[in-house]
Amino acid sequence: YPLCALSPTTTHLVFCTFAFFTNLIVMMSLTIAGTAVLNSLVADLSPELAAMLLAAVIGGYTLIGGLGATFYVSYFNTALIFVLILMLVVEVFYNPFENPENPFGSSESVFEFIACWKAPEENMGNKGGSYLTFFSSG
C-alpha cells in the first residue's frame, strides 16, 4: 500500500509527524550536547541548570529576533569558528609569540611529531602501523 495512494491530507499528516519527531530528536541531541559543554566549562554546574540556561538563551534571542536572529547567530558562530581555527593554525605552525610551551613552530616539526605515533595495533591494516600512510587494507 504505497504512501501516494493515501489521501493528500493523510500523506501530509504522516510527513508532518515524521518531521516533528525528527526535529524533536535533533533538538534533544543538541540540548544534551550543549549541556555537556556547559558542564565541562563551569565547575559544579548542575545539568538541569545548564539545560535551562541553554534553553533560555536560545529561546530568548529567537523570541526577540525571530527566525532571522537564528540565521544571524549561525553566521556569527561560523565566522567565529573560522577565526579561531585560523588563530590556532597560526599559533601551532608559526608560533608568533615564541611560546615556550608550544613544541611546534613549523609544519616539519608537526609532521615529525605525528610521524612518531604508532597505530594501536600493528595488524589494523595500515602499512608499518603508521597513521600517515595511504597504504591500508581497509
PDB file of C-alpha atoms in Angstrom:
ATOM      1  CA  TYR A   1       0.000   0.000   0.000  1.00  0.00           C
ATOM      2  CA  PRO A   2       2.102   2.924  -1.242  1.00  0.00           C
ATOM      3  CA  LEU A   3       2.162   6.232   0.559  1.00  0.00           C
ATOM      4  CA  CYS A   4       0.998   8.141  -2.559  1.00  0.00           C
ATOM      5  CA  ALA A   5      -2.237   6.157  -2.628  1.00  0.00           C
ATOM      6  CA  LEU A   6      -3.316   7.778   0.610  1.00  0.00           C
ATOM      7  CA  SER A   7      -5.315  10.944   0.512  1.00  0.00           C
ATOM      8  CA  PRO A   8      -3.303  14.179   0.418  1.00  0.00           C
ATOM      9  CA  THR A   9      -4.400  15.050   3.947  1.00  0.00           C
ATOM     10  CA  THR A  10      -3.254  11.702   5.328  1.00  0.00           C
ATOM     11  CA  THR A  11       0.066  11.908   3.488  1.00  0.00           C
ATOM     12  CA  HIS A  12       0.587  15.428   4.783  1.00  0.00           C
ATOM     13  CA  LEU A  13      -0.102  14.301   8.358  1.00  0.00           C
ATOM     14  CA  VAL A  14       2.302  11.367   8.050  1.00  0.00           C
ATOM     15  CA  PHE A  15       5.122  13.597   6.769  1.00  0.00           C
ATOM     16  CA  CYS A  16       4.410  16.260   9.394  1.00  0.00           C
ATOM     17  CA  THR A  17       4.550  13.599  12.119  1.00  0.00           C
ATOM     18  CA  PHE A  18       7.883  12.301  10.836  1.00  0.00           C
ATOM     19  CA  ALA A  19       9.242  15.853  10.592  1.00  0.00           C
ATOM     20  CA  PHE A  20       8.058  16.665  14.121  1.00  0.00           C
ATOM     21  CA  PHE A  21       9.749  13.635  15.643  1.00  0.00           C
ATOM     22  CA  THR A  22      12.924  14.211  13.643  1.00  0.00           C
ATOM     23  CA  ASN A  23      13.085  17.809  14.860  1.00  0.00           C
ATOM     24  CA  LEU A  24      12.385  16.646  18.409  1.00  0.00           C
ATOM     25  CA  ILE A  25      15.245  14.141  18.311  1.00  0.00           C
ATOM     26  CA  VAL A  26      17.679  16.705  16.868  1.00  0.00           C
ATOM     27  CA  MET A  27      16.615  19.330  19.408  1.00  0.00           C
ATOM     28  CA  MET A  28      17.099  16.918  22.308  1.00  0.00           C
ATOM     29  CA  SER A  29      20.515  15.834  20.976  1.00  0.00           C
ATOM     30  CA  LEU A  30      21.719  19.413  20.646  1.00  0.00           C
ATOM     31  CA  THR A  31      20.395  20.331  24.095  1.00  0.00           C
ATOM     32  CA  ILE A  32      22.171  17.376  25.684  1.00  0.00           C
ATOM     33  CA  ALA A  33      25.410  18.218  23.827  1.00  0.00           C
ATOM     34  CA  GLY A  34      25.188  21.883  24.847  1.00  0.00           C
ATOM     35  CA  THR A  35      24.520  20.868  28.440  1.00  0.00           C
ATOM     36  CA  ALA A  36      27.607  18.643  28.400  1.00  0.00           C
ATOM     37  CA  VAL A  37      29.714  21.509  27.041  1.00  0.00           C
ATOM     38  CA  LEU A  38      28.448  23.909  29.718  1.00  0.00           C
ATOM     39  CA  ASN A  39      29.089  21.294  32.422  1.00  0.00           C
ATOM     40  CA  SER A  40      32.657  20.820  31.223  1.00  0.00           C
ATOM     41  CA  LEU A  41      33.305  24.578  31.140  1.00  0.00           C
ATOM     42  CA  VAL A  42      31.771  25.551  34.510  1.00  0.00           C
ATOM     43  CA  ALA A  43      32.738  23.715  37.684  1.00  0.00           C
ATOM     44  CA  ASP A  44      29.899  22.403  39.902  1.00  0.00           C
ATOM     45  CA  LEU A  45      27.132  23.359  37.457  1.00  0.00           C
ATOM     46  CA  SER A  46      24.136  21.068  37.633  1.00  0.00           C
ATOM     47  CA  PRO A  47      22.968  19.586  34.317  1.00  0.00           C
ATOM     48  CA  GLU A  48      19.423  20.819  34.943  1.00  0.00           C
ATOM     49  CA  LEU A  49      20.560  24.423  35.363  1.00  0.00           C
ATOM     50  CA  ALA A  50      22.810  24.154  32.297  1.00  0.00           C
ATOM     51  CA  ALA A  51      19.911  22.876  30.183  1.00  0.00           C
ATOM     52  CA  MET A  52      17.616  25.633  31.449  1.00  0.00           C
ATOM     53  CA  LEU A  53      20.239  28.322  30.760  1.00  0.00           C
ATOM     54  CA  LEU A  54      20.796  26.954  27.277  1.00  0.00           C
ATOM     55  CA  ALA A  55      17.063  26.870  26.541  1.00  0.00           C
ATOM     56  CA  ALA A  56      16.546  30.373  27.974  1.00  0.00           C
ATOM     57  CA  VAL A  57      19.365  31.949  25.949  1.00  0.00           C
ATOM     58  CA  ILE A  58      18.451  30.262  22.664  1.00  0.00           C
ATOM     59  CA  GLY A  59      14.725  30.783  23.204  1.00  0.00           C
ATOM     60  CA  GLY A  60      15.303  34.391  24.220  1.00  0.00           C
ATOM     61  CA  TYR A  61      17.197  35.511  21.154  1.00  0.00           C
ATOM     62  CA  THR A  62      14.853  33.565  18.888  1.00  0.00           C
ATOM     63  CA  LEU A  63      11.810  35.133  20.567  1.00  0.00           C
ATOM     64  CA  ILE A  64      13.260  38.639  20.388  1.00  0.00           C
ATOM     65  CA  GLY A  65      14.802  38.445  16.929  1.00  0.00           C
ATOM     66  CA  GLY A  66      12.624  35.848  15.279  1.00  0.00           C
ATOM     67  CA  LEU A  67      13.886  33.372  12.731  1.00  0.00           C
ATOM     68  CA  GLY A  68      16.255  35.975  11.285  1.00  0.00           C
ATOM     69  CA  ALA A  69      18.131  36.053  14.594  1.00  0.00           C
ATOM     70  CA  THR A  70      18.904  32.365  14.325  1.00  0.00           C
ATOM     71  CA  PHE A  71      20.438  32.931  10.884  1.00  0.00           C
ATOM     72  CA  TYR A  72      22.468  35.912  12.116  1.00  0.00           C
ATOM     73  CA  VAL A  73      23.715  33.925  15.104  1.00  0.00           C
ATOM     74  CA  SER A  74      24.528  30.989  12.851  1.00  0.00           C
ATOM     75  CA  TYR A  75      26.613  33.216  10.556  1.00  0.00           C
ATOM     76  CA  PHE A  76      28.305  34.821  13.554  1.00  0.00           C
ATOM     77  CA  ASN A  77      29.156  31.426  15.065  1.00  0.00           C
ATOM     78  CA  THR A  78      30.537  30.191  11.740  1.00  0.00           C
ATOM     79  CA  ALA A  79      32.705  33.295  11.359  1.00  0.00           C
ATOM     80  CA  LEU A  80      33.897  32.932  14.958  1.00  0.00           C
ATOM     81  CA  ILE A  81      34.822  29.280  14.393  1.00  0.00           C
ATOM     82  CA  PHE A  82      36.826  30.171  11.273  1.00  0.00           C
ATOM     83  CA  VAL A  83      38.667  32.970  13.095  1.00  0.00           C
ATOM     84  CA  LEU A  84      39.518  30.615  15.962  1.00  0.00           C
ATOM     85  CA  ILE A  85      40.737  27.927  13.552  1.00  0.00           C
ATOM     86  CA  LEU A  86      42.960  30.466  11.797  1.00  0.00           C
ATOM     87  CA  MET A  87      44.349  31.624  15.160  1.00  0.00           C
ATOM     88  CA  LEU A  88      45.060  28.013  16.118  1.00  0.00           C
ATOM     89  CA  VAL A  89      46.816  27.297  12.828  1.00  0.00           C
ATOM     90  CA  VAL A  90      48.969  30.416  13.152  1.00  0.00           C
ATOM     91  CA  GLU A  91      49.838  29.617  16.778  1.00  0.00           C
ATOM     92  CA  VAL A  92      50.688  25.963  16.114  1.00  0.00           C
ATOM     93  CA  PHE A  93      52.538  26.305  12.816  1.00  0.00           C
ATOM     94  CA  TYR A  94      54.251  29.683  13.182  1.00  0.00           C
ATOM     95  CA  ASN A  95      54.421  30.313  16.968  1.00  0.00           C
ATOM     96  CA  PRO A  96      54.486  34.121  16.519  1.00  0.00           C
ATOM     97  CA  PHE A  97      54.716  34.871  20.247  1.00  0.00           C
ATOM     98  CA  GLU A  98      57.614  32.435  20.814  1.00  0.00           C
ATOM     99  CA  ASN A  99      55.569  30.468  23.326  1.00  0.00           C
ATOM    100  CA  PRO A 100      57.955  28.009  25.057  1.00  0.00           C
ATOM    101  CA  GLU A 101      55.055  25.625  25.763  1.00  0.00           C
ATOM    102  CA  ASN A 102      54.464  25.184  22.020  1.00  0.00           C
ATOM    103  CA  PRO A 103      56.747  22.371  20.809  1.00  0.00           C
ATOM    104  CA  PHE A 104      55.966  23.147  17.170  1.00  0.00           C
ATOM    105  CA  GLY A 105      56.580  26.213  15.060  1.00  0.00           C
ATOM    106  CA  SER A 106      56.728  24.743  11.585  1.00  0.00           C
ATOM    107  CA  SER A 107      54.939  22.166   9.502  1.00  0.00           C
ATOM    108  CA  GLU A 108      58.066  19.964   9.574  1.00  0.00           C
ATOM    109  CA  SER A 109      58.034  19.736  13.368  1.00  0.00           C
ATOM    110  CA  VAL A 110      54.307  18.899  13.350  1.00  0.00           C
ATOM    111  CA  PHE A 111      54.980  16.138  10.802  1.00  0.00           C
ATOM    112  CA  GLU A 112      57.862  14.754  12.873  1.00  0.00           C
ATOM    113  CA  PHE A 113      55.666  14.778  15.974  1.00  0.00           C
ATOM    114  CA  ILE A 114      52.824  12.914  14.249  1.00  0.00           C
ATOM    115  CA  ALA A 115      55.177  10.510  12.453  1.00  0.00           C
ATOM    116  CA  CYS A 116      56.346   9.177  15.821  1.00  0.00           C
ATOM    117  CA  TRP A 117      52.850   7.938  16.667  1.00  0.00           C
ATOM    118  CA  LYS A 118      52.217   4.284  16.067  1.00  0.00           C
ATOM    119  CA  ALA A 119      48.819   2.769  15.473  1.00  0.00           C
ATOM    120  CA  PRO A 120      47.453   0.893  18.487  1.00  0.00           C
ATOM    121  CA  GLU A 121      47.576  -2.450  16.722  1.00  0.00           C
ATOM    122  CA  GLU A 122      50.120  -3.457  14.122  1.00  0.00           C
ATOM    123  CA  ASN A 123      47.547  -5.633  12.332  1.00  0.00           C
ATOM    124  CA  MET A 124      44.925  -2.911  11.881  1.00  0.00           C
ATOM    125  CA  GLY A 125      45.746  -2.622   8.186  1.00  0.00           C
ATOM    126  CA  ASN A 126      47.976   0.454   7.955  1.00  0.00           C
ATOM    127  CA  LYS A 127      51.368  -0.049   6.363  1.00  0.00           C
ATOM    128  CA  GLY A 128      54.012  -0.065   9.093  1.00  0.00           C
ATOM    129  CA  GLY A 129      51.415   0.727  11.751  1.00  0.00           C
ATOM    130  CA  SER A 130      51.522   4.413  10.777  1.00  0.00           C
ATOM    131  CA  TYR A 131      48.691   6.947  10.837  1.00  0.00           C
ATOM    132  CA  LEU A 132      50.279   8.871   7.963  1.00  0.00           C
ATOM    133  CA  THR A 133      50.051   6.241   5.261  1.00  0.00           C
ATOM    134  CA  PHE A 134      47.810   5.997   2.253  1.00  0.00           C
ATOM    135  CA  PHE A 135      48.517   2.289   2.045  1.00  0.00           C
ATOM    136  CA  SER A 136      45.913   0.454   4.045  1.00  0.00           C
ATOM    137  CA  SER A 137      43.868  -2.646   3.571  1.00  0.00           C
ATOM    138  CA  GLY A 138      40.642  -1.312   4.999  1.00  0.00           C
TER     139      GLY A 138
END
